Tab-separated table of C-alpha atoms in Angstrom:
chain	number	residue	atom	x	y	z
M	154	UNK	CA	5.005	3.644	30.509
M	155	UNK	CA	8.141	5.137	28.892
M	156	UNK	CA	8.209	5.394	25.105
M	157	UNK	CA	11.563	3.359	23.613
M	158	UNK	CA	13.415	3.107	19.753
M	159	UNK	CA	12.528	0.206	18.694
M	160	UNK	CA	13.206	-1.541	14.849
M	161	UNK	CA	10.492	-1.488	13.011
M	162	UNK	CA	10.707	-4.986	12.174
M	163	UNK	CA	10.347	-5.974	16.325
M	164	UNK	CA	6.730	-4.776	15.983
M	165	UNK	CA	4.849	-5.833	12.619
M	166	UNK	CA	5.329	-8.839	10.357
M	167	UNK	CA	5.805	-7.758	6.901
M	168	UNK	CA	3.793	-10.329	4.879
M	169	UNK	CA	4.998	-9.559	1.505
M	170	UNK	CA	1.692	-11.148	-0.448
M	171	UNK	CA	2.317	-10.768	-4.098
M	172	UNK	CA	-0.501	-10.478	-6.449
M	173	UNK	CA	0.265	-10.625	-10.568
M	174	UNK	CA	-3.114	-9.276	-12.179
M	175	UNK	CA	-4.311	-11.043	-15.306
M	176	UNK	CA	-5.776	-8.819	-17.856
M	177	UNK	CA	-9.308	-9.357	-16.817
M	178	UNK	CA	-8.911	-8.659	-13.006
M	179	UNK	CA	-11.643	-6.884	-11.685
M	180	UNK	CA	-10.159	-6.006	-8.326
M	181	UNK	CA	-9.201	-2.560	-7.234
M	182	UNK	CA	-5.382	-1.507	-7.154
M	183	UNK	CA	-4.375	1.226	-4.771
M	184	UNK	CA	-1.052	2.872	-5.711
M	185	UNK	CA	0.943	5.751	-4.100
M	186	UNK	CA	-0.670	8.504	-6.227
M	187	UNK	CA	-4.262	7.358	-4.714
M	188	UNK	CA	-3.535	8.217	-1.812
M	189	UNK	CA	-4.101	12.180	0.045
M	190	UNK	CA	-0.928	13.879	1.443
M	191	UNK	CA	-0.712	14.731	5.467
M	192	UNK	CA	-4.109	12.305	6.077
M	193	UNK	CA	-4.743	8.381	5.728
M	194	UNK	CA	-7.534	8.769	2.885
M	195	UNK	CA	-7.532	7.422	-0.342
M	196	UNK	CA	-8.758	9.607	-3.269
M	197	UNK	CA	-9.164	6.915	-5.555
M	198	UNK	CA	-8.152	3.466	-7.238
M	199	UNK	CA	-7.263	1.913	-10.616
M	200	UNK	CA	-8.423	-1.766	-11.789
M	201	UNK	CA	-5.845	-4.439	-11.038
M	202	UNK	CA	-5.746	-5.761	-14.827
M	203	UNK	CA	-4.147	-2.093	-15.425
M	204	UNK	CA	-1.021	-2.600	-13.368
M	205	UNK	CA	1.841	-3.638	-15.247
M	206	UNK	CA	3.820	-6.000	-12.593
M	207	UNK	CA	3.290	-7.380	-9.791
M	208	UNK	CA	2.509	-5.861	-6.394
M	209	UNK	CA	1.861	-6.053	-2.768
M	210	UNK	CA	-1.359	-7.608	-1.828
M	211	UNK	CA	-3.553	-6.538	1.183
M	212	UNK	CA	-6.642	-7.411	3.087
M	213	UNK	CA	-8.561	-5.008	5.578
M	214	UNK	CA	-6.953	-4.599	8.944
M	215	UNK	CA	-3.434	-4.704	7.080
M	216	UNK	CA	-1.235	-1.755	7.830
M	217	UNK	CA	0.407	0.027	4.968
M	218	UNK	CA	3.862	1.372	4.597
M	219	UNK	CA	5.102	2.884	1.061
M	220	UNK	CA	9.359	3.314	0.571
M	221	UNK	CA	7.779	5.892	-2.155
M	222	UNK	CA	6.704	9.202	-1.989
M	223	UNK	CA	7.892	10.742	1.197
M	224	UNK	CA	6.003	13.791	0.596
M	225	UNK	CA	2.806	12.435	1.259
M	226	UNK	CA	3.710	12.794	4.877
C-alpha cells in the first residue's frame, strides 16, 4: 500500500460538541497547557465550572487536534 496527501477533513468527522460549564460543574476540563510536549500524556486538568467560555466537548475514543500551541509537538 502506497502512502497518499490526503485533506484532513476526507478522514475524521470533526464533531464540534460544545459544552458551556455552569458554575457548579464538577467535570474535568483539559486545556492546551495540560497537556506534555513531544508525547500524548496529560499532566493534569482544571474543573469545568473554572473555564470562562465555552469549549469543545469530548468522550473517550475521540481524537484530539489543538490549532494552539504548536510547540507541544
Amino acid at each position: 500500500m502506497t502512502a497518499r496527501e490526503v485533506a484532513l477533513g476526507d478522514v475524521v468527522r470533526c464533531l464540534g460538541d460544545i459544552a458551556v460549564p455552569a458554575r457548579d460543574d464538577p467535570r474535568p476540563y483539559i486545556a492546551l497547557e495540560h497537556l506534555a510536549q513531544g508525547e500524548p500524556r496529560v499532566l493534569g486538568h482544571a474543573r469545568a465550572a473554572d473555564a470562562r467560555s465555552a469549549k469543545c466537548a469530548f468522550a473517550p475514543g475521540d481524537i484530539l487536534l489543538g490549532k494552539l500551541r504548536p510547540n507541544l509537538r
